[in-house]
């Protein structure tokens, strides 16, 4: 079912229990990228908490400029504008915060446990169901913002993924055997994001790191880290206080990896 853009935008906004997120809710039939749209709103003085949701994206993006498959009536594609008084080095931890909020939401709507894969993916049965893209942006007048983009595979059938994604991607419909109401999930997601963001501002991310650790199956697994032309093999151990992944390398050393630098694969 497609959105009723005006009515559903009002319904989302009116049924939130948020201190900040959802101050403005835009629900649009098509955009190139919700992150790009929110960046334009930031540059034009938009207030914190603005949410942009699209039925489809023509140029949805993931990390490193990868394409995010965004078919109409199948997924959730949204971005949120935050304006924390924080330096850009908080970006990786805010990505983890968004991951905690999103995995908590998905576990309300899926029969199979959703888990976090560092730094920005959510898996169900080992396949990707959701991706996050958090970006730091600065307007010409010096105003800065963090844009949190979330893409979730909701009601895709296996054959509706591009062929190259069918072995690695899944959706809530595939896992549950039943379609999911997207509006209900959006409201839950925005409420969780607001709660986790308020907690982050209070404690600087300590609770985020604790919850992230509880919601991942990554630790103690063999991983392969690619950073440019360098490849590191080892065992994922934990996150440090900055949200970096600590890996025990094959040589026995512990090494910290920043999320902005690397691609991770599990063996």
mmCIF file of C-alpha atoms in Angstrom:
data_model
loop_
_atom_site.group_PDB
_atom_site.id
_atom_site.type_symbol
_atom_site.label_atom_id
_atom_site.label_comp_id
_atom_site.label_asym_id
_atom_site.label_seq_id
_atom_site.Cartn_x
_atom_site.Cartn_y
_atom_site.Cartn_z
ATOM 1 C CA UNK A 1 0.000 0.000 0.000
ATOM 2 C CA UNK A 2 1.299 3.426 -0.902
ATOM 3 C CA UNK A 3 1.309 6.408 1.448
ATOM 4 C CA UNK A 4 -1.414 9.049 1.556
ATOM 5 C CA UNK A 5 1.238 11.734 1.682
ATOM 6 C CA UNK A 6 -0.571 14.586 3.414
ATOM 7 C CA UNK A 7 -2.741 12.530 5.764
ATOM 8 C CA UNK A 8 -0.018 10.069 6.750
ATOM 9 C CA UNK A 9 2.542 12.816 7.418
ATOM 10 C CA UNK A 10 0.084 14.422 9.845
ATOM 11 C CA UNK A 11 -0.685 11.031 11.407
ATOM 12 C CA UNK A 12 2.988 10.293 12.008
ATOM 13 C CA UNK A 13 3.607 13.694 13.607
ATOM 14 C CA UNK A 14 0.463 13.634 15.754
ATOM 15 C CA UNK A 15 1.122 10.162 17.162
ATOM 16 C CA UNK A 16 4.724 10.579 18.278
ATOM 17 C CA UNK A 17 5.884 10.667 21.879
ATOM 18 C CA UNK A 18 9.071 12.619 21.182
ATOM 19 C CA UNK A 19 10.805 15.523 22.880
ATOM 20 C CA UNK A 20 12.518 16.615 19.677
ATOM 21 C CA UNK A 21 12.345 14.326 16.656
ATOM 22 C CA UNK A 22 9.336 14.881 14.442
ATOM 23 C CA UNK A 23 9.160 18.666 14.909
ATOM 24 C CA UNK A 24 8.479 18.665 11.160
ATOM 25 C CA UNK A 25 7.531 15.567 9.140
ATOM 26 C CA UNK A 26 7.827 15.574 5.344
ATOM 27 C CA UNK A 27 6.373 12.616 3.452
ATOM 28 C CA UNK A 28 7.165 12.774 -0.256
ATOM 29 C CA UNK A 29 6.425 10.509 -3.224
ATOM 30 C CA UNK A 30 9.947 10.593 -4.685
ATOM 31 C CA UNK A 31 13.303 12.190 -3.931
ATOM 32 C CA UNK A 32 16.811 11.525 -5.125
ATOM 33 C CA UNK A 33 18.070 11.004 -1.553
ATOM 34 C CA UNK A 34 16.442 11.800 1.781
ATOM 35 C CA UNK A 35 19.862 12.646 3.247
ATOM 36 C CA UNK A 36 20.493 15.103 0.436
ATOM 37 C CA UNK A 37 17.047 16.634 0.899
ATOM 38 C CA UNK A 38 17.586 17.128 4.637
ATOM 39 C CA UNK A 39 20.973 18.712 3.934
ATOM 40 C CA UNK A 40 19.197 21.245 1.702
ATOM 41 C CA UNK A 41 16.712 21.954 4.481
ATOM 42 C CA UNK A 42 19.588 22.459 6.934
ATOM 43 C CA UNK A 43 21.112 24.994 4.558
ATOM 44 C CA UNK A 44 17.791 26.841 4.555
ATOM 45 C CA UNK A 45 17.482 27.050 8.321
ATOM 46 C CA UNK A 46 15.410 23.974 9.151
ATOM 47 C CA UNK A 47 14.861 23.271 12.822
ATOM 48 C CA UNK A 48 16.292 20.271 14.632
ATOM 49 C CA UNK A 49 14.130 17.187 14.572
ATOM 50 C CA UNK A 50 12.985 17.511 10.959
ATOM 51 C CA UNK A 51 12.140 14.125 9.403
ATOM 52 C CA UNK A 52 12.023 13.466 5.651
ATOM 53 C CA UNK A 53 10.426 10.234 4.426
ATOM 54 C CA UNK A 54 10.223 9.158 0.784
ATOM 55 C CA UNK A 55 8.113 6.538 -0.927
ATOM 56 C CA UNK A 56 11.045 5.930 -3.252
ATOM 57 C CA UNK A 57 14.552 7.279 -3.831
ATOM 58 C CA UNK A 58 16.122 7.599 -7.256
ATOM 59 C CA UNK A 59 19.649 7.947 -5.844
ATOM 60 C CA UNK A 60 19.577 6.441 -2.351
ATOM 61 C CA UNK A 61 23.042 6.096 -0.870
ATOM 62 C CA UNK A 62 24.922 3.898 1.561
ATOM 63 C CA UNK A 63 28.484 4.118 2.833
ATOM 64 C CA UNK A 64 31.263 4.867 0.348
ATOM 65 C CA UNK A 65 28.691 6.080 -2.189
ATOM 66 C CA UNK A 66 27.083 2.694 -2.660
ATOM 67 C CA UNK A 67 23.529 2.611 -4.017
ATOM 68 C CA UNK A 68 20.632 1.815 -1.678
ATOM 69 C CA UNK A 69 17.882 -0.040 -3.544
ATOM 70 C CA UNK A 70 14.697 1.980 -2.858
ATOM 71 C CA UNK A 71 11.614 0.591 -4.637
ATOM 72 C CA UNK A 72 8.216 2.186 -4.035
ATOM 73 C CA UNK A 73 5.767 0.618 -1.556
ATOM 74 C CA UNK A 74 8.391 -1.824 -0.248
ATOM 75 C CA UNK A 75 10.752 -0.124 2.177
ATOM 76 C CA UNK A 76 11.224 2.743 4.594
ATOM 77 C CA UNK A 77 13.619 5.471 3.502
ATOM 78 C CA UNK A 78 13.937 8.367 5.919
ATOM 79 C CA UNK A 79 16.381 10.903 7.287
ATOM 80 C CA UNK A 80 16.410 12.920 10.503
ATOM 81 C CA UNK A 81 18.146 16.239 11.190
ATOM 82 C CA UNK A 82 19.913 16.656 14.530
ATOM 83 C CA UNK A 83 21.865 19.677 15.725
ATOM 84 C CA UNK A 84 23.793 18.505 18.778
ATOM 85 C CA UNK A 85 26.438 20.737 20.312
ATOM 86 C CA UNK A 86 28.996 18.058 19.560
ATOM 87 C CA UNK A 87 32.136 17.901 17.447
ATOM 88 C CA UNK A 88 32.271 15.809 14.244
ATOM 89 C CA UNK A 89 34.207 13.073 16.059
ATOM 90 C CA UNK A 90 30.906 12.053 17.678
ATOM 91 C CA UNK A 91 29.594 10.974 14.279
ATOM 92 C CA UNK A 92 30.607 7.328 14.640
ATOM 93 C CA UNK A 93 28.975 7.069 18.074
ATOM 94 C CA UNK A 94 25.803 8.724 16.801
ATOM 95 C CA UNK A 95 25.746 6.055 14.083
ATOM 96 C CA UNK A 96 25.837 3.456 16.851
ATOM 97 C CA UNK A 97 23.057 5.337 18.657
ATOM 98 C CA UNK A 98 20.907 5.225 15.525
ATOM 99 C CA UNK A 99 21.684 1.526 15.204
ATOM 100 C CA UNK A 100 20.505 0.835 18.746
ATOM 101 C CA UNK A 101 17.248 2.708 18.137
ATOM 102 C CA UNK A 102 16.629 0.937 14.838
ATOM 103 C CA UNK A 103 17.428 -2.594 16.001
ATOM 104 C CA UNK A 104 15.144 -2.075 19.004
ATOM 105 C CA UNK A 105 12.397 -1.068 16.590
ATOM 106 C CA UNK A 106 12.919 -3.976 14.220
ATOM 107 C CA UNK A 107 12.793 -6.448 17.081
ATOM 108 C CA UNK A 108 9.256 -5.246 17.793
ATOM 109 C CA UNK A 109 8.224 -6.189 14.246
ATOM 110 C CA UNK A 110 10.177 -9.337 13.358
ATOM 111 C CA UNK A 111 9.846 -12.918 14.559
ATOM 112 C CA UNK A 112 13.562 -13.473 14.016
ATOM 113 C CA UNK A 113 16.072 -11.561 16.127
ATOM 114 C CA UNK A 114 17.641 -8.571 14.397
ATOM 115 C CA UNK A 115 21.297 -7.904 15.281
ATOM 116 C CA UNK A 116 23.796 -5.101 14.737
ATOM 117 C CA UNK A 117 26.808 -5.431 12.470
ATOM 118 C CA UNK A 118 29.448 -2.780 13.022
ATOM 119 C CA UNK A 119 29.325 -0.040 12.059
ATOM 120 C CA UNK A 120 26.019 0.606 10.306
ATOM 121 C CA UNK A 121 24.110 -2.523 9.245
ATOM 122 C CA UNK A 122 21.315 -4.553 10.809
ATOM 123 C CA UNK A 123 21.049 -8.241 9.999
ATOM 124 C CA UNK A 124 18.314 -10.843 10.303
ATOM 125 C CA UNK A 125 19.390 -14.461 9.866
ATOM 126 C CA UNK A 126 22.761 -13.194 8.700
ATOM 127 C CA UNK A 127 21.319 -11.083 5.867
ATOM 128 C CA UNK A 128 21.089 -7.317 5.599
ATOM 129 C CA UNK A 129 17.685 -5.858 6.436
ATOM 130 C CA UNK A 130 18.698 -2.280 7.189
ATOM 131 C CA UNK A 131 21.482 0.195 6.558
ATOM 132 C CA UNK A 132 22.317 3.495 8.244
ATOM 133 C CA UNK A 133 24.139 6.504 6.825
ATOM 134 C CA UNK A 134 25.049 9.298 9.232
ATOM 135 C CA UNK A 135 26.614 12.437 7.803
ATOM 136 C CA UNK A 136 28.008 15.649 9.275
ATOM 137 C CA UNK A 137 26.961 18.738 7.327
ATOM 138 C CA UNK A 138 27.630 22.463 7.586
ATOM 139 C CA UNK A 139 25.427 25.160 6.087
ATOM 140 C CA UNK A 140 26.939 28.279 4.458
ATOM 141 C CA UNK A 141 26.037 30.330 7.544
ATOM 142 C CA UNK A 142 28.096 27.987 9.733
ATOM 143 C CA UNK A 143 25.158 26.028 11.175
ATOM 144 C CA UNK A 144 26.100 22.392 11.593
ATOM 145 C CA UNK A 145 23.977 19.288 11.714
ATOM 146 C CA UNK A 146 24.051 15.520 11.831
ATOM 147 C CA UNK A 147 21.852 13.798 9.268
ATOM 148 C CA UNK A 148 20.815 10.250 10.141
ATOM 149 C CA UNK A 149 19.603 8.243 7.159
ATOM 150 C CA UNK A 150 17.816 4.924 7.620
ATOM 151 C CA UNK A 151 16.867 2.454 4.905
ATOM 152 C CA UNK A 152 14.856 -0.632 5.899
ATOM 153 C CA UNK A 153 13.724 -3.515 3.715
ATOM 154 C CA UNK A 154 10.108 -4.047 4.758
ATOM 155 C CA UNK A 155 7.827 -5.764 2.256
ATOM 156 C CA UNK A 156 10.239 -6.930 -0.446
ATOM 157 C CA UNK A 157 9.854 -10.400 -1.931
ATOM 158 C CA UNK A 158 13.132 -12.194 -2.750
ATOM 159 C CA UNK A 159 12.740 -11.626 -6.497
ATOM 160 C CA UNK A 160 12.243 -7.889 -5.949
ATOM 161 C CA UNK A 161 15.856 -7.400 -4.923
ATOM 162 C CA UNK A 162 18.446 -6.836 -7.652
ATOM 163 C CA UNK A 163 20.059 -10.148 -8.537
ATOM 164 C CA UNK A 164 23.386 -9.173 -6.951
ATOM 165 C CA UNK A 165 21.657 -8.569 -3.584
ATOM 166 C CA UNK A 166 19.438 -11.640 -3.350
ATOM 167 C CA UNK A 167 21.990 -13.749 -1.518
ATOM 168 C CA UNK A 168 22.845 -11.082 1.058
ATOM 169 C CA UNK A 169 19.629 -9.099 1.647
ATOM 170 C CA UNK A 170 16.347 -9.840 3.372
ATOM 171 C CA UNK A 171 13.156 -8.067 4.420
ATOM 172 C CA UNK A 172 10.672 -8.254 7.269
ATOM 173 C CA UNK A 173 8.158 -9.844 4.897
ATOM 174 C CA UNK A 174 10.624 -12.592 3.985
ATOM 175 C CA UNK A 175 11.457 -13.278 7.628
ATOM 176 C CA UNK A 176 7.909 -13.018 9.002
ATOM 177 C CA UNK A 177 5.932 -14.432 6.123
ATOM 178 C CA UNK A 178 3.543 -11.487 6.524
ATOM 179 C CA UNK A 179 3.606 -7.839 5.407
ATOM 180 C CA UNK A 180 4.376 -5.114 7.938
ATOM 181 C CA UNK A 181 2.532 -1.787 8.263
ATOM 182 C CA UNK A 182 5.144 0.805 7.451
ATOM 183 C CA UNK A 183 3.494 3.698 9.296
ATOM 184 C CA UNK A 184 3.479 1.779 12.573
ATOM 185 C CA UNK A 185 7.155 0.979 12.201
ATOM 186 C CA UNK A 186 8.028 4.583 11.319
ATOM 187 C CA UNK A 187 6.326 5.891 14.459
ATOM 188 C CA UNK A 188 8.141 3.347 16.617
ATOM 189 C CA UNK A 189 11.478 4.129 14.979
ATOM 190 C CA UNK A 190 11.158 7.879 15.515
ATOM 191 C CA UNK A 191 10.167 7.357 19.159
ATOM 192 C CA UNK A 192 13.162 5.080 19.730
ATOM 193 C CA UNK A 193 15.511 7.525 17.979
ATOM 194 C CA UNK A 194 14.277 10.357 20.178
ATOM 195 C CA UNK A 195 14.719 8.322 23.369
ATOM 196 C CA UNK A 196 18.209 7.132 22.461
ATOM 197 C CA UNK A 197 19.275 10.615 21.355
ATOM 198 C CA UNK A 198 18.120 12.194 24.619
ATOM 199 C CA UNK A 199 20.040 9.518 26.537
ATOM 200 C CA UNK A 200 23.120 10.150 24.399
ATOM 201 C CA UNK A 201 23.037 13.864 25.168
ATOM 202 C CA UNK A 202 22.800 13.040 28.859
ATOM 203 C CA UNK A 203 25.596 10.479 29.229
ATOM 204 C CA UNK A 204 27.767 10.985 26.148
ATOM 205 C CA UNK A 205 27.033 7.560 24.699
ATOM 206 C CA UNK A 206 27.774 5.180 27.585
ATOM 207 C CA UNK A 207 24.315 3.609 27.416
ATOM 208 C CA UNK A 208 24.552 3.494 23.628
ATOM 209 C CA UNK A 209 27.706 1.379 23.796
ATOM 210 C CA UNK A 210 26.163 -0.939 26.391
ATOM 211 C CA UNK A 211 23.004 -1.491 24.344
ATOM 212 C CA UNK A 212 24.944 -1.878 21.112
ATOM 213 C CA UNK A 213 27.009 -4.645 22.697
ATOM 214 C CA UNK A 214 23.853 -6.435 23.868
ATOM 215 C CA UNK A 215 22.424 -6.369 20.340
ATOM 216 C CA UNK A 216 25.339 -7.742 18.304
ATOM 217 C CA UNK A 217 26.633 -11.215 17.525
ATOM 218 C CA UNK A 218 29.904 -9.854 16.152
ATOM 219 C CA UNK A 219 32.241 -10.309 19.092
ATOM 220 C CA UNK A 220 34.519 -13.352 19.185
ATOM 221 C CA UNK A 221 33.942 -13.912 15.475
ATOM 222 C CA UNK A 222 36.654 -14.034 12.838
ATOM 223 C CA UNK A 223 36.608 -10.833 10.784
ATOM 224 C CA UNK A 224 38.369 -9.355 7.777
ATOM 225 C CA UNK A 225 38.926 -5.594 7.843
ATOM 226 C CA UNK A 226 39.731 -3.762 4.606
ATOM 227 C CA UNK A 227 41.163 -0.261 4.885
ATOM 228 C CA UNK A 228 42.289 1.029 1.518
ATOM 229 C CA UNK A 229 44.762 -1.547 0.226
ATOM 230 C CA UNK A 230 45.417 -2.947 3.711
ATOM 231 C CA UNK A 231 43.669 -6.115 4.887
ATOM 232 C CA UNK A 232 43.625 -7.197 8.532
ATOM 233 C CA UNK A 233 42.370 -10.573 9.709
ATOM 234 C CA UNK A 234 41.563 -11.284 13.313
ATOM 235 C CA UNK A 235 38.884 -11.659 15.971
ATOM 236 C CA UNK A 236 36.431 -8.886 16.871
ATOM 237 C CA UNK A 237 36.671 -8.276 20.620
ATOM 238 C CA UNK A 238 34.667 -5.197 21.664
ATOM 239 C CA UNK A 239 34.024 -1.507 21.059
ATOM 240 C CA UNK A 240 36.133 1.093 22.823
ATOM 241 C CA UNK A 241 34.701 4.245 24.414
ATOM 242 C CA UNK A 242 34.857 6.046 21.065
ATOM 243 C CA UNK A 243 32.896 3.343 19.268
ATOM 244 C CA UNK A 244 35.926 1.960 17.445
ATOM 245 C CA UNK A 245 36.093 -1.775 16.835
ATOM 246 C CA UNK A 246 38.900 -3.542 18.703
ATOM 247 C CA UNK A 247 40.293 -6.528 16.823
ATOM 248 C CA UNK A 248 42.889 -9.044 17.973
ATOM 249 C CA UNK A 249 44.975 -9.504 14.862
ATOM 250 C CA UNK A 250 46.515 -12.766 13.697
ATOM 251 C CA UNK A 251 49.765 -11.514 15.175
ATOM 252 C CA UNK A 252 48.181 -11.253 18.614
ATOM 253 C CA UNK A 253 48.059 -7.449 18.847
ATOM 254 C CA UNK A 254 44.920 -5.475 19.593
ATOM 255 C CA UNK A 255 44.116 -2.837 17.003
ATOM 256 C CA UNK A 256 41.344 -0.209 16.919
ATOM 257 C CA UNK A 257 39.471 0.566 13.704
ATOM 258 C CA UNK A 258 37.430 3.686 13.007
ATOM 259 C CA UNK A 259 34.134 3.169 11.200
ATOM 260 C CA UNK A 260 34.837 5.844 8.628
ATOM 261 C CA UNK A 261 37.889 4.038 7.329
ATOM 262 C CA UNK A 262 36.996 0.414 6.835
ATOM 263 C CA UNK A 263 34.836 -2.325 5.371
ATOM 264 C CA UNK A 264 34.186 -5.353 7.579
ATOM 265 C CA UNK A 265 33.361 -8.922 6.623
ATOM 266 C CA UNK A 266 32.809 -11.887 8.896
ATOM 267 C CA UNK A 267 34.181 -15.315 7.993
#
